[in-house]
Structure formats: C-alpha cells, structure tokens
mmCIF file of C-alpha atoms and ligand atoms in Angstrom:
data_model
loop_
_atom_site.group_PDB
_atom_site.id
_atom_site.type_symbol
_atom_site.label_atom_id
_atom_site.label_comp_id
_atom_site.label_asym_id
_atom_site.label_seq_id
_atom_site.Cartn_x
_atom_site.Cartn_y
_atom_site.Cartn_z
ATOM 1 C CA UNK A 1053 120.401 -10.845 -21.822
ATOM 2 C CA UNK A 1054 117.775 -12.475 -18.870
ATOM 3 C CA UNK A 1055 115.757 -14.296 -20.617
ATOM 4 C CA UNK A 1056 111.872 -14.446 -18.750
ATOM 5 C CA UNK A 1057 109.780 -15.676 -21.546
ATOM 6 C CA UNK A 1058 110.350 -19.288 -21.221
ATOM 7 C CA UNK A 1059 106.560 -19.854 -21.831
ATOM 8 C CA UNK A 1060 107.195 -18.672 -25.354
ATOM 9 C CA UNK A 1061 110.348 -20.987 -25.875
ATOM 10 C CA UNK A 1062 113.206 -21.952 -24.251
ATOM 11 C CA UNK A 1063 117.025 -22.152 -25.473
ATOM 12 C CA UNK A 1064 117.993 -25.489 -27.172
ATOM 13 C CA UNK A 1065 119.895 -27.757 -24.259
ATOM 14 C CA UNK A 1066 123.840 -28.549 -26.068
ATOM 15 C CA UNK A 1067 123.367 -32.275 -25.412
ATOM 16 C CA UNK A 1068 119.539 -32.192 -27.417
ATOM 17 C CA UNK A 1069 121.545 -30.167 -30.014
ATOM 18 C CA UNK A 1070 124.537 -33.162 -30.057
ATOM 19 C CA UNK A 1071 121.697 -35.619 -29.837
ATOM 20 C CA UNK A 1072 120.268 -34.177 -33.491
ATOM 21 C CA UNK A 1073 123.309 -33.400 -35.176
ATOM 22 C CA UNK A 1074 123.812 -37.146 -36.609
ATOM 23 C CA UNK A 1075 120.657 -36.996 -38.379
ATOM 24 C CA UNK A 1076 121.271 -34.110 -40.044
ATOM 25 C CA UNK A 1077 124.859 -35.178 -40.926
ATOM 26 C CA UNK A 1078 125.450 -38.424 -41.511
ATOM 27 C CA UNK A 1079 122.098 -40.733 -40.961
ATOM 28 C CA UNK A 1080 119.978 -38.144 -43.045
ATOM 29 C CA UNK A 1081 118.294 -41.020 -44.961
ATOM 30 C CA UNK A 1082 114.331 -40.968 -45.347
ATOM 31 C CA UNK A 1083 112.555 -43.141 -43.102
ATOM 32 C CA UNK A 1084 110.868 -44.335 -45.697
ATOM 33 C CA UNK A 1085 113.600 -45.682 -47.676
ATOM 34 C CA UNK A 1086 114.303 -49.249 -47.766
ATOM 35 C CA UNK A 1087 118.064 -49.451 -47.552
ATOM 36 C CA UNK A 1088 120.315 -49.064 -44.276
ATOM 37 C CA UNK A 1089 120.239 -44.925 -44.088
ATOM 38 C CA UNK A 1090 116.465 -45.173 -44.206
ATOM 39 C CA UNK A 1091 116.060 -47.950 -42.022
ATOM 40 C CA UNK A 1092 118.351 -46.121 -39.276
ATOM 41 C CA UNK A 1093 116.242 -43.083 -39.403
ATOM 42 C CA UNK A 1094 113.140 -45.124 -39.442
ATOM 43 C CA UNK A 1095 114.460 -47.231 -36.293
ATOM 44 C CA UNK A 1096 115.169 -43.309 -34.402
ATOM 45 C CA UNK A 1097 111.643 -42.868 -34.957
ATOM 46 C CA UNK A 1098 110.359 -45.554 -33.659
ATOM 47 C CA UNK A 1099 112.300 -45.410 -30.571
ATOM 48 C CA UNK A 1100 111.149 -41.924 -30.074
ATOM 49 C CA UNK A 1101 107.926 -42.606 -30.537
ATOM 50 C CA UNK A 1102 108.041 -45.314 -28.035
ATOM 51 C CA UNK A 1103 109.773 -42.860 -25.400
ATOM 52 C CA UNK A 1104 106.976 -39.894 -25.658
ATOM 53 C CA UNK A 1105 104.356 -42.790 -25.490
ATOM 54 C CA UNK A 1106 106.110 -43.918 -22.520
ATOM 55 C CA UNK A 1107 106.311 -40.322 -20.644
ATOM 56 C CA UNK A 1108 102.061 -40.278 -20.796
ATOM 57 C CA UNK A 1109 101.377 -43.726 -20.362
ATOM 58 C CA UNK A 1110 100.227 -44.271 -23.825
ATOM 59 C CA UNK A 1111 100.940 -46.826 -26.571
ATOM 60 C CA UNK A 1112 103.165 -46.099 -29.010
ATOM 61 C CA UNK A 1113 100.678 -46.092 -31.698
ATOM 62 C CA UNK A 1114 99.088 -43.365 -30.152
ATOM 63 C CA UNK A 1115 101.437 -40.695 -30.649
ATOM 64 C CA UNK A 1116 101.453 -39.195 -34.107
ATOM 65 C CA UNK A 1117 104.527 -36.431 -34.734
ATOM 66 C CA UNK A 1118 103.363 -32.963 -36.282
ATOM 67 C CA UNK A 1119 105.503 -29.492 -36.508
ATOM 68 C CA UNK A 1120 104.220 -27.975 -32.893
ATOM 69 C CA UNK A 1121 101.213 -27.518 -31.002
ATOM 70 C CA UNK A 1122 99.198 -25.187 -33.925
ATOM 71 C CA UNK A 1123 99.346 -28.544 -35.742
ATOM 72 C CA UNK A 1124 98.274 -30.457 -33.343
ATOM 73 C CA UNK A 1125 95.561 -28.617 -32.310
ATOM 74 C CA UNK A 1126 94.119 -27.419 -36.024
ATOM 75 C CA UNK A 1127 94.492 -31.332 -37.100
ATOM 76 C CA UNK A 1128 92.579 -32.853 -34.082
ATOM 77 C CA UNK A 1129 89.540 -30.077 -34.190
ATOM 78 C CA UNK A 1130 89.159 -29.912 -38.445
ATOM 79 C CA UNK A 1131 89.685 -33.684 -38.858
ATOM 80 C CA UNK A 1132 86.967 -34.356 -35.852
ATOM 81 C CA UNK A 1133 85.327 -32.133 -38.121
ATOM 82 C CA UNK A 1134 85.645 -32.348 -41.704
ATOM 83 C CA UNK A 1135 87.863 -35.660 -42.190
ATOM 84 C CA UNK A 1136 86.987 -37.887 -39.944
ATOM 85 C CA UNK A 1137 83.231 -37.144 -39.632
ATOM 86 C CA UNK A 1138 83.483 -38.110 -35.556
ATOM 87 C CA UNK A 1139 81.590 -34.745 -33.926
ATOM 88 C CA UNK A 1140 78.973 -32.254 -35.460
ATOM 89 C CA UNK A 1141 79.559 -29.746 -32.673
ATOM 90 C CA UNK A 1142 82.460 -28.110 -30.865
ATOM 91 C CA UNK A 1143 82.662 -26.088 -27.352
ATOM 92 C CA UNK A 1144 86.542 -24.787 -26.479
ATOM 93 C CA UNK A 1145 87.304 -22.908 -22.674
ATOM 94 C CA UNK A 1146 87.133 -18.929 -23.720
ATOM 95 C CA UNK A 1147 91.031 -18.896 -22.451
ATOM 96 C CA UNK A 1148 92.764 -21.172 -25.478
ATOM 97 C CA UNK A 1149 95.067 -20.502 -27.382
ATOM 98 C CA UNK A 1150 94.632 -18.700 -30.542
ATOM 99 C CA UNK A 1151 96.055 -22.083 -32.331
ATOM 100 C CA UNK A 1152 92.340 -23.807 -31.025
ATOM 101 C CA UNK A 1153 90.480 -20.409 -31.063
ATOM 102 C CA UNK A 1154 90.961 -19.927 -34.907
ATOM 103 C CA UNK A 1155 90.493 -23.030 -36.103
ATOM 104 C CA UNK A 1156 87.360 -22.850 -33.995
ATOM 105 C CA UNK A 1157 86.177 -19.665 -35.913
ATOM 106 C CA UNK A 1158 86.867 -21.047 -39.315
ATOM 107 C CA UNK A 1159 84.613 -24.257 -38.178
ATOM 108 C CA UNK A 1160 82.124 -21.837 -37.015
ATOM 109 C CA UNK A 1161 82.127 -19.834 -40.350
ATOM 110 C CA UNK A 1162 81.609 -23.601 -42.348
ATOM 111 C CA UNK A 1163 78.383 -24.119 -40.653
ATOM 112 C CA UNK A 1164 79.731 -25.566 -37.464
ATOM 113 C CA UNK A 1165 77.540 -25.648 -34.070
ATOM 114 C CA UNK A 1166 80.323 -23.857 -31.723
ATOM 115 C CA UNK A 1167 80.345 -22.831 -28.638
ATOM 116 C CA UNK A 1168 83.072 -20.829 -26.041
ATOM 117 C CA UNK A 1169 82.847 -22.231 -22.719
ATOM 118 C CA UNK A 1170 83.300 -19.460 -20.322
ATOM 119 C CA UNK A 1171 85.783 -19.265 -17.151
ATOM 120 C CA UNK A 1172 85.711 -18.181 -13.353
ATOM 121 C CA UNK A 1173 88.507 -15.425 -12.266
ATOM 122 C CA UNK A 1174 90.996 -17.688 -12.253
ATOM 123 C CA UNK A 1175 90.360 -18.928 -15.616
ATOM 124 C CA UNK A 1176 88.473 -22.277 -14.456
ATOM 125 C CA UNK A 1177 86.114 -23.308 -17.211
ATOM 126 C CA UNK A 1178 82.665 -23.442 -16.062
ATOM 127 C CA UNK A 1179 82.046 -26.893 -15.020
ATOM 128 C CA UNK A 1180 77.783 -26.445 -15.521
ATOM 129 C CA UNK A 1181 78.522 -25.287 -18.530
ATOM 130 C CA UNK A 1182 80.518 -28.250 -19.019
ATOM 131 C CA UNK A 1183 78.114 -30.894 -18.014
ATOM 132 C CA UNK A 1184 75.198 -28.893 -20.856
ATOM 133 C CA UNK A 1185 78.208 -30.456 -23.375
ATOM 134 C CA UNK A 1186 77.979 -33.281 -22.541
ATOM 135 C CA UNK A 1187 77.215 -35.549 -26.339
ATOM 136 C CA UNK A 1188 79.000 -38.196 -28.137
ATOM 137 C CA UNK A 1189 78.914 -35.961 -31.855
ATOM 138 C CA UNK A 1190 80.471 -32.984 -29.338
ATOM 139 C CA UNK A 1191 84.421 -32.169 -28.966
ATOM 140 C CA UNK A 1192 85.280 -30.308 -26.439
ATOM 141 C CA UNK A 1193 88.927 -28.438 -25.787
ATOM 142 C CA UNK A 1194 90.030 -26.857 -22.885
ATOM 143 C CA UNK A 1195 94.060 -26.820 -22.745
ATOM 144 C CA UNK A 1196 95.334 -28.292 -19.469
ATOM 145 C CA UNK A 1197 97.832 -25.557 -18.838
ATOM 146 C CA UNK A 1198 97.678 -21.659 -19.522
ATOM 147 C CA UNK A 1199 100.411 -20.046 -21.412
ATOM 148 C CA UNK A 1200 99.625 -16.468 -20.198
ATOM 149 C CA UNK A 1201 98.612 -17.084 -16.395
ATOM 150 C CA UNK A 1202 99.725 -20.332 -15.604
ATOM 151 C CA UNK A 1203 96.634 -21.553 -14.284
ATOM 152 C CA UNK A 1204 96.018 -25.500 -14.341
ATOM 153 C CA UNK A 1205 92.676 -27.083 -15.630
ATOM 154 C CA UNK A 1206 91.639 -30.434 -14.327
ATOM 155 C CA UNK A 1207 90.860 -32.994 -17.010
ATOM 156 C CA UNK A 1208 89.222 -35.361 -14.470
ATOM 157 C CA UNK A 1209 86.837 -32.789 -13.706
ATOM 158 C CA UNK A 1210 86.116 -32.139 -17.569
ATOM 159 C CA UNK A 1211 85.831 -36.223 -18.650
ATOM 160 C CA UNK A 1212 83.789 -36.451 -14.839
ATOM 161 C CA UNK A 1213 81.327 -33.824 -16.079
ATOM 162 C CA UNK A 1214 81.442 -34.930 -19.851
ATOM 163 C CA UNK A 1215 81.657 -38.667 -20.071
ATOM 164 C CA UNK A 1216 80.491 -39.445 -23.734
ATOM 165 C CA UNK A 1217 82.141 -36.117 -25.267
ATOM 166 C CA UNK A 1218 85.446 -36.579 -27.210
ATOM 167 C CA UNK A 1219 87.544 -34.456 -25.086
ATOM 168 C CA UNK A 1220 90.898 -32.874 -26.581
ATOM 169 C CA UNK A 1221 93.664 -31.310 -24.483
ATOM 170 C CA UNK A 1222 95.776 -28.514 -25.559
ATOM 171 C CA UNK A 1223 99.288 -29.536 -23.255
ATOM 172 C CA UNK A 1224 101.786 -27.148 -24.934
ATOM 173 C CA UNK A 1225 102.634 -25.953 -21.511
ATOM 174 C CA UNK A 1226 102.489 -28.458 -19.714
ATOM 175 C CA UNK A 1227 104.076 -31.982 -21.267
ATOM 176 C CA UNK A 1228 106.717 -32.854 -19.072
ATOM 177 C CA UNK A 1229 106.516 -29.971 -16.973
ATOM 178 C CA UNK A 1230 103.604 -31.556 -14.233
ATOM 179 C CA UNK A 1231 102.481 -34.909 -14.271
ATOM 180 C CA UNK A 1232 100.501 -35.898 -17.324
ATOM 181 C CA UNK A 1233 98.852 -39.719 -17.812
ATOM 182 C CA UNK A 1234 96.200 -39.918 -20.688
ATOM 183 C CA UNK A 1235 94.943 -43.139 -18.569
ATOM 184 C CA UNK A 1236 94.178 -41.362 -14.893
ATOM 185 C CA UNK A 1237 92.554 -38.152 -17.126
ATOM 186 C CA UNK A 1238 90.659 -40.344 -19.613
ATOM 187 C CA UNK A 1239 91.473 -37.850 -22.227
ATOM 188 C CA UNK A 1240 90.782 -38.754 -26.011
ATOM 189 C CA UNK A 1241 93.080 -36.156 -28.101
ATOM 190 C CA UNK A 1242 96.502 -33.974 -26.606
ATOM 191 C CA UNK A 1243 98.568 -31.809 -28.144
ATOM 192 C CA UNK A 1244 102.404 -31.196 -27.307
ATOM 193 C CA UNK A 1245 105.404 -29.601 -28.487
ATOM 194 C CA UNK A 1246 108.962 -29.662 -28.194
ATOM 195 C CA UNK A 1247 110.471 -26.007 -28.014
ATOM 196 C CA UNK A 1248 108.965 -25.507 -24.629
ATOM 197 C CA UNK A 1249 110.802 -27.758 -22.750
ATOM 198 C CA UNK A 1250 114.454 -27.443 -24.381
ATOM 199 C CA UNK A 1251 113.813 -29.044 -27.411
ATOM 200 C CA UNK A 1252 113.812 -27.883 -31.198
ATOM 201 C CA UNK A 1253 111.328 -25.538 -32.287
ATOM 202 C CA UNK A 1254 109.070 -27.018 -35.271
ATOM 203 C CA UNK A 1255 108.018 -30.439 -33.927
ATOM 204 C CA UNK A 1256 105.287 -31.930 -31.310
ATOM 205 C CA UNK A 1257 102.965 -34.789 -31.431
ATOM 206 C CA UNK A 1258 99.090 -35.495 -31.176
ATOM 207 C CA UNK A 1259 97.888 -38.468 -28.783
ATOM 208 C CA UNK A 1260 94.844 -40.120 -30.247
ATOM 209 C CA UNK A 1261 93.459 -42.573 -28.306
ATOM 210 C CA UNK A 1262 93.537 -45.916 -29.418
ATOM 211 C CA UNK A 1263 90.105 -46.705 -31.567
ATOM 212 C CA UNK A 1264 89.432 -43.477 -32.626
ATOM 213 C CA UNK A 1265 89.893 -43.511 -36.430
ATOM 214 C CA UNK A 1266 91.293 -39.879 -36.926
ATOM 215 C CA UNK A 1267 92.291 -39.694 -40.646
ATOM 216 C CA UNK A 1268 94.707 -37.199 -41.714
ATOM 217 C CA UNK A 1269 93.984 -33.341 -42.273
ATOM 218 C CA UNK A 1270 97.173 -32.644 -43.795
ATOM 219 C CA UNK A 1271 97.390 -35.245 -46.797
ATOM 220 C CA UNK A 1272 100.130 -36.753 -49.012
ATOM 221 C CA UNK A 1273 102.321 -39.698 -48.346
ATOM 222 C CA UNK A 1274 101.117 -42.009 -46.299
ATOM 223 C CA UNK A 1275 103.394 -41.289 -43.337
ATOM 224 C CA UNK A 1276 102.498 -41.567 -39.759
ATOM 225 C CA UNK A 1277 100.069 -44.555 -40.426
ATOM 226 C CA UNK A 1278 98.207 -42.580 -42.753
ATOM 227 C CA UNK A 1279 97.312 -39.519 -40.332
ATOM 228 C CA UNK A 1280 99.848 -37.228 -40.629
ATOM 229 C CA UNK A 1281 101.648 -36.460 -44.389
ATOM 230 C CA UNK A 1282 104.991 -35.256 -44.764
ATOM 231 C CA UNK A 1283 108.919 -36.845 -44.465
ATOM 232 C CA UNK A 1284 109.536 -37.345 -40.627
ATOM 233 C CA UNK A 1285 111.889 -34.627 -39.606
ATOM 234 C CA UNK A 1286 114.420 -37.386 -38.200
ATOM 235 C CA UNK A 1287 116.285 -35.045 -36.240
ATOM 236 C CA UNK A 1288 113.879 -32.894 -34.811
ATOM 237 C CA UNK A 1289 111.649 -35.888 -33.689
ATOM 238 C CA UNK A 1290 115.055 -37.678 -32.139
ATOM 239 C CA UNK A 1291 115.426 -34.030 -30.415
ATOM 240 C CA UNK A 1292 112.335 -33.798 -29.123
ATOM 241 C CA UNK A 1293 112.030 -37.805 -27.367
ATOM 242 C CA UNK A 1294 115.550 -36.853 -25.856
ATOM 243 C CA UNK A 1295 114.725 -33.481 -24.583
ATOM 244 C CA UNK A 1296 110.934 -35.207 -23.437
ATOM 245 C CA UNK A 1297 112.487 -37.659 -21.506
ATOM 246 C CA UNK A 1298 115.441 -35.301 -19.693
ATOM 247 C CA UNK A 1299 112.448 -32.782 -19.215
ATOM 248 C CA UNK A 1300 110.055 -36.214 -17.394
ATOM 249 C CA UNK A 1301 113.116 -37.621 -15.848
ATOM 250 C CA UNK A 1302 114.530 -34.327 -14.050
ATOM 251 C CA UNK A 1303 110.743 -32.859 -13.482
ATOM 252 C CA UNK A 1304 110.550 -32.961 -9.464
ATOM 253 C CA UNK A 1305 114.227 -30.840 -9.689
ATOM 254 C CA UNK A 1306 113.546 -28.286 -12.446
ATOM 255 C CA UNK A 1307 110.012 -27.951 -10.405
ATOM 256 C CA UNK A 1308 111.436 -26.922 -7.534
ATOM 257 C CA UNK A 1309 114.295 -25.176 -9.204
ATOM 258 C CA UNK A 1310 111.484 -22.773 -11.225
ATOM 259 C CA UNK A 1311 108.721 -22.501 -7.997
ATOM 260 C CA UNK A 1312 111.777 -21.296 -6.306
ATOM 261 C CA UNK A 1313 112.154 -18.371 -8.598
ATOM 262 C CA UNK A 1314 108.596 -17.167 -8.972
ATOM 263 C CA UNK A 1315 107.730 -16.774 -4.930
ATOM 264 C CA UNK A 1316 111.003 -15.083 -5.345
ATOM 265 C CA UNK A 1317 109.619 -13.101 -7.918
ATOM 266 C CA UNK A 1318 106.318 -12.893 -6.005
ATOM 267 C CA UNK A 1319 107.678 -11.652 -2.676
ATOM 268 C CA UNK A 1320 110.020 -8.934 -4.446
ATOM 269 C CA UNK A 1321 106.811 -7.575 -6.153
ATOM 270 C CA UNK A 1322 104.314 -8.101 -3.950
ATOM 271 C CA UNK A 1323 104.397 -4.185 -2.545
ATOM 272 C CA UNK A 1324 104.833 -2.390 -6.089
ATOM 273 C CA UNK A 1325 101.530 -0.151 -5.662
ATOM 274 C CA UNK A 1326 97.966 -1.560 -7.021
ATOM 275 C CA UNK A 1327 100.131 -5.355 -8.281
ATOM 276 C CA UNK A 1328 98.023 -8.060 -8.896
ATOM 277 C CA UNK A 1329 98.685 -11.435 -9.448
ATOM 278 C CA UNK A 1330 96.923 -12.914 -12.095
ATOM 279 C CA UNK A 1331 98.622 -16.070 -11.396
ATOM 280 C CA UNK A 1332 97.338 -17.797 -7.914
ATOM 281 C CA UNK A 1333 99.811 -19.345 -5.793
ATOM 282 C CA UNK A 1334 98.584 -22.905 -5.769
ATOM 283 C CA UNK A 1335 96.812 -24.932 -9.031
ATOM 284 C CA UNK A 1336 98.935 -23.255 -11.312
ATOM 285 C CA UNK A 1337 102.419 -23.965 -13.238
ATOM 286 C CA UNK A 1338 105.568 -23.428 -11.003
ATOM 287 C CA UNK A 1339 107.766 -21.605 -14.302
ATOM 288 C CA UNK A 1340 104.781 -18.722 -14.627
ATOM 289 C CA UNK A 1341 103.881 -15.263 -13.054
ATOM 290 C CA UNK A 1342 101.739 -12.874 -14.686
ATOM 291 C CA UNK A 1343 100.366 -9.715 -13.127
ATOM 292 C CA UNK A 1344 98.973 -6.621 -13.747
ATOM 293 C CA UNK A 1345 98.410 -2.837 -12.571
ATOM 294 C CA UNK A 1346 95.393 -1.445 -10.541
ATOM 295 C CA UNK A 1347 96.113 1.653 -12.764
ATOM 296 C CA UNK A 1348 96.203 -0.050 -15.952
ATOM 297 C CA UNK A 1349 94.459 2.737 -17.101
ATOM 298 C CA UNK A 1350 97.016 5.062 -17.063
ATOM 299 C CA UNK A 1351 99.613 2.695 -18.321
ATOM 300 C CA UNK A 1352 101.505 1.654 -21.655
ATOM 301 C CA UNK A 1353 102.174 -2.341 -21.463
ATOM 302 C CA UNK A 1354 104.193 -2.217 -24.487
ATOM 303 C CA UNK A 1355 106.482 0.921 -23.177
ATOM 304 C CA UNK A 1356 106.823 -1.750 -20.303
ATOM 305 C CA UNK A 1357 107.946 -4.501 -22.185
ATOM 306 C CA UNK A 1358 109.997 -2.433 -24.140
ATOM 307 C CA UNK A 1359 111.835 -0.791 -20.952
ATOM 308 C CA UNK A 1360 112.287 -4.308 -19.536
ATOM 309 C CA UNK A 1361 114.682 -4.979 -22.893
ATOM 310 C CA UNK A 1362 115.935 -1.960 -22.474
ATOM 311 C CA UNK A 1363 117.118 -3.339 -18.627
ATOM 312 C CA UNK A 1364 118.013 -6.550 -21.200
ATOM 313 C CA UNK A 1365 115.229 -8.240 -19.704
ATOM 314 C CA UNK A 1366 113.012 -10.596 -22.144
ATOM 315 C CA UNK A 1367 109.514 -10.631 -20.976
ATOM 316 C CA UNK A 1368 106.079 -10.700 -22.716
ATOM 317 C CA UNK A 1369 102.693 -9.391 -22.164
ATOM 318 C CA UNK A 1370 101.099 -12.163 -22.533
ATOM 319 C CA UNK A 1371 98.728 -11.099 -25.323
ATOM 320 C CA UNK A 1372 98.488 -10.807 -29.004
ATOM 321 C CA UNK A 1373 100.196 -8.880 -31.309
ATOM 322 C CA UNK A 1374 98.646 -8.488 -34.408
ATOM 323 C CA UNK A 1375 100.023 -6.507 -36.988
ATOM 324 C CA UNK A 1376 101.989 -4.376 -34.718
ATOM 325 C CA UNK A 1377 99.680 -3.604 -32.735
ATOM 326 C CA UNK A 1378 98.883 -4.794 -29.035
ATOM 327 C CA UNK A 1379 95.379 -6.659 -28.436
ATOM 328 C CA UNK A 1380 94.552 -6.752 -25.007
ATOM 329 C CA UNK A 1381 94.414 -10.689 -23.882
ATOM 330 C CA UNK A 1382 91.635 -12.662 -24.155
ATOM 331 C CA UNK A 1383 92.838 -14.782 -21.533
ATOM 332 C CA UNK A 1384 92.426 -11.980 -19.137
ATOM 333 C CA UNK A 1385 89.171 -10.245 -20.127
ATOM 334 C CA UNK A 1386 87.694 -13.777 -20.361
ATOM 335 C CA UNK A 1387 88.836 -13.548 -16.444
ATOM 336 C CA UNK A 1388 87.144 -11.017 -16.056
ATOM 337 C CA UNK A 1389 89.959 -8.413 -15.758
ATOM 338 C CA UNK A 1390 89.210 -4.458 -17.241
ATOM 339 C CA UNK A 1391 90.618 -4.239 -21.190
ATOM 340 C CA UNK A 1392 92.927 -1.827 -19.809
ATOM 341 C CA UNK A 1393 94.694 -4.397 -17.435
ATOM 342 C CA UNK A 1394 94.342 -6.804 -19.998
ATOM 343 C CA UNK A 1395 96.702 -4.865 -22.261
ATOM 344 C CA UNK A 1396 98.758 -3.642 -19.373
ATOM 345 C CA UNK A 1397 99.367 -7.424 -18.154
ATOM 346 C CA UNK A 1398 103.466 -8.702 -18.033
ATOM 347 C CA UNK A 1399 103.964 -12.238 -18.259
ATOM 348 C CA UNK A 1400 107.342 -13.588 -16.686
ATOM 349 C CA UNK A 1401 108.629 -17.645 -17.143
ATOM 350 C CA UNK A 1402 111.831 -19.221 -15.530
ATOM 351 C CA UNK A 1403 113.149 -22.207 -16.804
ATOM 352 C CA UNK A 1404 115.386 -24.532 -15.168
ATOM 353 C CA UNK A 1405 118.343 -22.134 -16.059
ATOM 354 C CA UNK A 1406 116.469 -18.881 -14.995
ATOM 355 C CA UNK A 1407 119.058 -18.147 -11.259
ATOM 356 C CA UNK A 1408 118.049 -15.970 -7.852
ATOM 357 C CA UNK A 1409 119.951 -13.060 -9.663
ATOM 358 C CA UNK A 1410 118.203 -12.953 -12.955
ATOM 359 C CA UNK A 1411 115.083 -12.728 -10.617
ATOM 360 C CA UNK A 1412 116.376 -10.075 -8.067
ATOM 361 C CA UNK A 1413 117.704 -7.852 -11.635
ATOM 362 C CA UNK A 1414 114.055 -8.465 -12.845
ATOM 363 C CA UNK A 1415 112.531 -7.340 -9.848
ATOM 364 C CA UNK A 1416 114.588 -4.571 -9.613
ATOM 365 C CA UNK A 1417 113.913 -3.109 -12.874
ATOM 366 C CA UNK A 1418 110.806 -3.378 -12.782
ATOM 367 C CA UNK A 1419 110.115 -1.306 -9.936
ATOM 368 C CA UNK A 1420 112.695 1.351 -11.584
ATOM 369 C CA UNK A 1421 110.701 1.134 -14.598
ATOM 370 C CA UNK A 1422 107.219 1.878 -13.029
ATOM 371 C CA UNK A 1423 108.240 4.493 -10.790
ATOM 372 C CA UNK A 1424 109.508 6.332 -14.092
ATOM 373 C CA UNK A 1425 106.354 5.881 -15.829
ATOM 374 C CA UNK A 1426 104.238 6.832 -13.404
ATOM 375 C CA UNK A 1427 106.480 9.778 -13.114
HETATM 376 N N1 PLP B 147 99.261 -23.626 -27.413
HETATM 377 C C1 PLP B 147 99.797 -23.347 -26.354
HETATM 378 C C2 PLP B 147 99.074 -23.693 -24.885
HETATM 379 C C3 PLP B 147 101.253 -22.405 -26.587
HETATM 380 O O1 PLP B 147 101.592 -21.873 -25.636
HETATM 381 C C4 PLP B 147 101.492 -22.714 -28.126
HETATM 382 C C5 PLP B 147 103.171 -21.620 -28.090
HETATM 383 O O2 PLP B 147 103.348 -20.933 -27.644
HETATM 384 C C6 PLP B 147 100.799 -23.563 -28.697
HETATM 385 C C7 PLP B 147 99.892 -23.965 -28.855
HETATM 386 C C8 PLP B 147 101.626 -23.736 -30.278
HETATM 387 O O3 PLP B 147 102.195 -24.653 -30.149
HETATM 388 P P1 PLP B 147 103.787 -24.619 -31.481
HETATM 389 O O4 PLP B 147 104.573 -23.272 -31.054
HETATM 390 O O5 PLP B 147 104.585 -26.056 -31.088
HETATM 391 O O6 PLP B 147 102.766 -24.292 -32.538
#
C-alpha cells in the first residue's frame, strides 16, 4: 500500500512505540499514587509536559494533556462559555474542522451568540470581519493550518486585528511541522494532537495561557491541575512527547522531503485536463496537495478514491463522510468552489517516509483512473 493520507493519521514510529512499552508493561502505576511505581509515572508525565511546552515556547503549567485535538477544541470552546464564564460570544473560521464547528453549533443552540468568519478563495479569514469582532468577551477560533488544503493562516494577523479578544487556534495539522511559538503569536489557547506526527492516537494537549482561569469541562478527579479529569495515560503521554520532540528536531529535514514530494506530485499532475490545485504553492503546509477538476459535475468523487484504493493508494477526498454518504467539503465550498468540485476533490498528504516512487506511482494511477472515468 502507498499511504498518502498522512493528514488523517500517521504510522507510529518504531522508536516511539518502544518508548511507550515500559509504561504499559512494567511501570503501569497510576500517576496519582504516592508509592514509587506511581511516582515514576508522575515524573515521566511532568517531563513530557516540559518537553511539549519547550517546543512551543510555553511554560509547563500552560500545557494540559487531553485525548487529542477533538477534546482540546471542545473543552476550550465549551469551558470558555459554560464553566469559566470568560466570553459571551464565539466566532470561528468557515473552514474549521468539525471538532470546532459542531461544538459551536451546540453553543449556538444553547443561545450563545456565534458567528462564522468568511474566508477568501485561498481559505484565509477575512481580516475586516475579524477586526469587527475585537471584544474582550469574545472567543475567536482560527485554525493554524487547514487539514484539507494545507493553507496556513497568520495568527499574528488575527491577534493584530483582535487585540482584546481571546484567541484560540486549532494547531493539530501544523504542530511540529512548521514553527509555532505561542509568545510570538500572542495567542491564548491552542489544540494539539500526537497522531499526525507519528505518535499514538488518543493523546493530545491544550495550551492555556498563564493567567487564564479555564476550568475543567470534563469533571471527576483533580488531575491536570483540576483542568481535565481522568487518570493520565502515561504511555501515550510519553510517546506523544517523544514523537513531538523528534518531529521538532527534524522539522527542517522532514519539511524539505515532504515539500519535494508535493512539488513532484504537482508537476506530475499539472497537465491533467481541467485540474485545479486547491493548495496554493506558497503559504501552505509542506505535506498537503488538494486537487479538484473543472468537469466535477460529471465525476464521482467516491469513485476516484475507491479506484485509487484498488491501485493500492490511500488518499482522501477531504470531505466528511456522514452516514456513508460523502458530503461536499465545507472547506472548499467556503473558498467559493462549486458543490460538485467540493464533492470530487482529492487530498494527497505525504509524510517524511513517502518516497519519490510512491508519488510517481500515485500520479500515474490518477492519470489512468481519470482517463477511464471520463471514458
Ligand atoms: N483538528 C484538525 C484540524 C484535524 O485535522 C483533526 C484530525 O483530523 C482534529 C482536529 C481532531 O484531532 P484528533 O483526531 O486528535 O481528535
């Protein structure tokens, strides 16, 4: 199989797996226990917290472990309103992940004032609309890198337009792939996940700026400084920190490899009839290429993905699959693409392990598939 869906998830690196095993096998103590097997887990968790903090220029006390990006996003949005009473309004980008859009819809149903910030044809939030949202009782959520197109948004611009508001960013796709410095960006909250960077699934973190009293949304024990209840998943936390440090240390090297693969793919697909690159060549993630076709009306997006699968290639259409039916991508629609184009898009996402041959094989397969679909 040629795996070109690394924005969905990545393979866990062998050394990451090895780092985790002792915390399942021998050092399985509960980090809240006061005897030595518990204390060892506590030390490992606090070391991991310090590692994650150092990678984004944060203080360890500003990092709270969660089960991943979805939980971090939900917690920040909902706790800001329900438990912490920090804001009365919420504004989110139109191209956000559903782990932002659906909690927002829930809040709206509950009577909270919510708005969606429109984006331009590249997926960048409208800065004039942003400027109107500047208010200290407003939470603004703008993702750092989009999971479907890879476009990167400047959080400095968001902060510049909204100096008073609370600013959250979903950084699941960008974390440890491109530089991320919470001080330099001036953000208040961020969400991260381990499984996009060759770490385990089911673990992630939230960054909460010092001084912000974000209360637990998930309640129970007093873990994570009373901000996220639940016995800490020591093995996953250790694996997360190790994978993140490794990705951060190798950021430049990995970025060059991924950029080379994506640019080769772009070149190999460039002469396809009616192809449209939804990922701009600059200002986007090094690992993502999203394409669609001018004759999308007569194309079946699912058939493209399924035919790639038959050729042994895993790629995604980037759009949500709800109850077995493919919905047009809300991201591409927000960028002004037609419904048909938004339904028949293909997202390729490479990793540090993707080879040139993988890319050549995938491009050749797509040429064949499109020729046969067009009859
Ligand atoms: N946010 C973005 C931008 C994502 O791409 C994803 C995963 O696809 C998530 C949030 C959800 O993260 P997790 O799978 O860790 O819950």
